Structure formats: C-alpha cells, structure tokens
C-alpha atoms as a printed R data frame, in Angstrom:
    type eleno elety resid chain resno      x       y      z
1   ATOM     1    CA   UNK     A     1 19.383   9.687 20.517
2   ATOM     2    CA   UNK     A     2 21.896   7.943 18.355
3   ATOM     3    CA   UNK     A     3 21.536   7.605 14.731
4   ATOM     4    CA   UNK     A     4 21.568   4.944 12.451
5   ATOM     5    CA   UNK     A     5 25.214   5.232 11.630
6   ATOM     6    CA   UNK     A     6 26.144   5.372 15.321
7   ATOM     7    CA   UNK     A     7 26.219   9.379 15.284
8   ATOM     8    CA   UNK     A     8 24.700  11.129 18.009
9   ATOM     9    CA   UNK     A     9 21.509  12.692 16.635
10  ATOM    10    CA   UNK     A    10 18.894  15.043 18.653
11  ATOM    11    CA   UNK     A    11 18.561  14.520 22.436
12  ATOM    12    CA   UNK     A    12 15.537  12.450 23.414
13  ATOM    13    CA   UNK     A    13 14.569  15.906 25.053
14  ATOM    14    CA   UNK     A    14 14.396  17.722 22.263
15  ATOM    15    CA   UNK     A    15 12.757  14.763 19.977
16  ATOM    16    CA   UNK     A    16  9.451  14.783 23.028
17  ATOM    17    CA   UNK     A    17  9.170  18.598 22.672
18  ATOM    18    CA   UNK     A    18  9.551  18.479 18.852
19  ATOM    19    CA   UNK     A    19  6.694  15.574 18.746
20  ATOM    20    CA   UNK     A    20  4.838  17.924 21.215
21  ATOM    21    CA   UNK     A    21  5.011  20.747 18.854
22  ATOM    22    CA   UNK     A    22  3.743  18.396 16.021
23  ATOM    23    CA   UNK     A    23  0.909  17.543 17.485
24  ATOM    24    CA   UNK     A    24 -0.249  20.660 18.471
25  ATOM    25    CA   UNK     A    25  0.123  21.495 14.422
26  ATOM    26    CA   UNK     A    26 -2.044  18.654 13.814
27  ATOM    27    CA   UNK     A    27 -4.940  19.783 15.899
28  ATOM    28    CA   UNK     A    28 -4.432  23.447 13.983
29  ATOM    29    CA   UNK     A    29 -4.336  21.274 11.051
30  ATOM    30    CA   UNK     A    30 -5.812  18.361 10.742
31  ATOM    31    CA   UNK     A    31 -5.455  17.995  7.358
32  ATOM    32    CA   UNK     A    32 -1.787  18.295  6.586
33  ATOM    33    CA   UNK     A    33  0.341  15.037  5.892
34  ATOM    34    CA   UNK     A    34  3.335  16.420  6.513
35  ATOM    35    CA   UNK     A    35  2.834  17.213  9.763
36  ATOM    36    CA   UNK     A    36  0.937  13.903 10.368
37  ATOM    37    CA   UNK     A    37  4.216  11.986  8.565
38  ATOM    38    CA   UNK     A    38  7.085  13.916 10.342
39  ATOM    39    CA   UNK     A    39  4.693  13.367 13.814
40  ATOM    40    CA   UNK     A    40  5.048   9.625 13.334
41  ATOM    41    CA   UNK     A    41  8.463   9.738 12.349
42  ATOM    42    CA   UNK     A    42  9.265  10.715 15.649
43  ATOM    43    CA   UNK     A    43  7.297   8.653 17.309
44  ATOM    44    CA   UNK     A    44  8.407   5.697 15.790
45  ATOM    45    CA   UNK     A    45 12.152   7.055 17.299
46  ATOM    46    CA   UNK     A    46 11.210   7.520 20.588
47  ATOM    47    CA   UNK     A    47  9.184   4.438 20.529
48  ATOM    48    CA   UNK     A    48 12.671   2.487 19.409
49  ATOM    49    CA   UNK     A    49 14.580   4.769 22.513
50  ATOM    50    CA   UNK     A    50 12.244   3.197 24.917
51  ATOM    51    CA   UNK     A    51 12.176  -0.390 23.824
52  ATOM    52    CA   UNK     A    52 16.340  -0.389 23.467
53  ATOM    53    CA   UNK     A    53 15.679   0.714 27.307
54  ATOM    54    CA   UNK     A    54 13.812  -1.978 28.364
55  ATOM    55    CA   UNK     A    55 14.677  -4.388 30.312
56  ATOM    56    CA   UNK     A    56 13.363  -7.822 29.279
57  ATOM    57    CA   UNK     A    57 12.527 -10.800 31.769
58  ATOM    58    CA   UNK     A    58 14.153 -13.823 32.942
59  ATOM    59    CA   UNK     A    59 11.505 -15.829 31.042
60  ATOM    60    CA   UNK     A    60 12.115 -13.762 27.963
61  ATOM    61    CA   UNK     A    61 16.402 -14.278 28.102
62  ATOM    62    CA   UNK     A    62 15.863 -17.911 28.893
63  ATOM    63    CA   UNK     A    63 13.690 -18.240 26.210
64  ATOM    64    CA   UNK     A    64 16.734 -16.965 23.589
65  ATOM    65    CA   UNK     A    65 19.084 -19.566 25.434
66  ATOM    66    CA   UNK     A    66 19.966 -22.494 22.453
67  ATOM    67    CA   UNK     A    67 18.074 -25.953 23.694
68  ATOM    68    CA   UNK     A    68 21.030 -27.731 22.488
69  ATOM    69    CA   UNK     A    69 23.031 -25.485 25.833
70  ATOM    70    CA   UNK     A    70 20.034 -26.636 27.824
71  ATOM    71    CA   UNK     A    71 19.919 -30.898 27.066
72  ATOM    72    CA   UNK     A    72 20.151 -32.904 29.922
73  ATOM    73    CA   UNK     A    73 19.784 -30.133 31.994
74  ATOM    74    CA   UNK     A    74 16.697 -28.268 34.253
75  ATOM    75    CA   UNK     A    75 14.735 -25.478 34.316
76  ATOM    76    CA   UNK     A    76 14.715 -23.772 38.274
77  ATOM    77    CA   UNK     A    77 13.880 -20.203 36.937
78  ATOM    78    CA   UNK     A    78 10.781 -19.704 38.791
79  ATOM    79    CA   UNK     A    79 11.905 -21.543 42.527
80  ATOM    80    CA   UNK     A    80 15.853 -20.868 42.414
81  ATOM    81    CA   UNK     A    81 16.370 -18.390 39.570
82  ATOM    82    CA   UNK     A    82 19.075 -20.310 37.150
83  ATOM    83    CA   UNK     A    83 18.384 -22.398 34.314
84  ATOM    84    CA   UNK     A    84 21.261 -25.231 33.538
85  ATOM    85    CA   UNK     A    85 22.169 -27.970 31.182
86  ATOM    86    CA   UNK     A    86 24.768 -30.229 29.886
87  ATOM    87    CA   UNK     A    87 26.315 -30.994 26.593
88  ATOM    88    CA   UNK     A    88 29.219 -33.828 26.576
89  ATOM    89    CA   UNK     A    89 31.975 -31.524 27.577
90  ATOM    90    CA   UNK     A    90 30.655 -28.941 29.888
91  ATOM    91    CA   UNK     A    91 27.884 -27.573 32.293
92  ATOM    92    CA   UNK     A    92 26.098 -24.680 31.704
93  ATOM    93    CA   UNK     A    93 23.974 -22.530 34.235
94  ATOM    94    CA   UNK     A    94 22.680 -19.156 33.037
95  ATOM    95    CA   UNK     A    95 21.563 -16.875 35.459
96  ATOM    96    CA   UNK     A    96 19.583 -14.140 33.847
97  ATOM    97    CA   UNK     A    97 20.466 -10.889 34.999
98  ATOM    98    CA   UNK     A    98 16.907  -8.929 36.516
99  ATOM    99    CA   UNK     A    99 16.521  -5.205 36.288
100 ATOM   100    CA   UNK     A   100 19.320  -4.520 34.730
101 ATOM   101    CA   UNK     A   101 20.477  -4.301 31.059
102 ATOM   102    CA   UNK     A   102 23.681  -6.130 30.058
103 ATOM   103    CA   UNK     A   103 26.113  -5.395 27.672
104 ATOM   104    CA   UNK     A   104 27.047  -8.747 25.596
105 ATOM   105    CA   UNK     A   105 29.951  -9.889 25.916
C-alpha cells in the first residue's frame, strides 16, 4: 500500500490479515474503541486500495470530458464506442479506454 507521502507502507496482505485480527478482538471485545477505531482505520485503507483499482466506465470518463471539447460534436458511445466534437480549430474524438486503467498523460 503506498502512503500518503508516496512511501511504500504495509502490503495490502498484511493490512487484510491485520483487519482480520481486529475483528476477531472486537468479537472478544466488544466494548473496546480502540480496537473498533484502529479496525476502521484499516478499512477505510483498503477500501481506498480497491477504489484506486477500479476501473471506471466509458459513461463515467465521458462524463469528465469538458462540453466545451464536445460542441458541435456527437455522442456514438453506446453504438460505435467514441464520443467527438469540434471547437474552431480542431476535432476531437475520445475513445475511452474499457477494462483497463490508464495512466494520464
């Protein structure tokens, strides 16, 4: 998992068995917030893991494209896959990328 600062922190392995052994403490003890707190606080990491993982759809990236890219343009997401449009200088047709996650560039 990487931190905050960019630093590598505990593997993703290690943060599952750690939240594991948390909740096991919290059926021994019900009661005890700081088993409850640190139990969440990992959660709430892994939770971020899996949604930097995911992969979001074509719907979803078109939706971030600017509409001033898109004027004078179409929308053939659903039949052809590629959403285009024109400003005064240029044409632009965005293709989102599907199952796989993309590095900007």
């Amino acid at each position: 998992a990487v931190l905050e600062d960019g630093r590598e922190g505990l593997p993703e392995a290690s943060l599952r068995e750690a939240l594991q052994s948390l909740d096991a403490a919290r059926e021994a003890e019900p009661g005890n917030e700081q088993i409850a707190r640190e139990a969440e606080r990992i959660r709430r990491r892994l939770e971020k893991l899996e949604a930097a993982r995911r992969v979001p759809g074509p719907m979803e990236i078109a939706g971030r494209i600017s509409s001033a890219l898109r004027d004078r343009g179409g929308d053939c997401l659903e039949s052809l896959g590629y959403i285009w449009g024109q400003t005064e200088t240029s044409v632009h047709i965005f293709v989102p990328a599907r199952g796989l996650r993309l590095n900007k560039s």
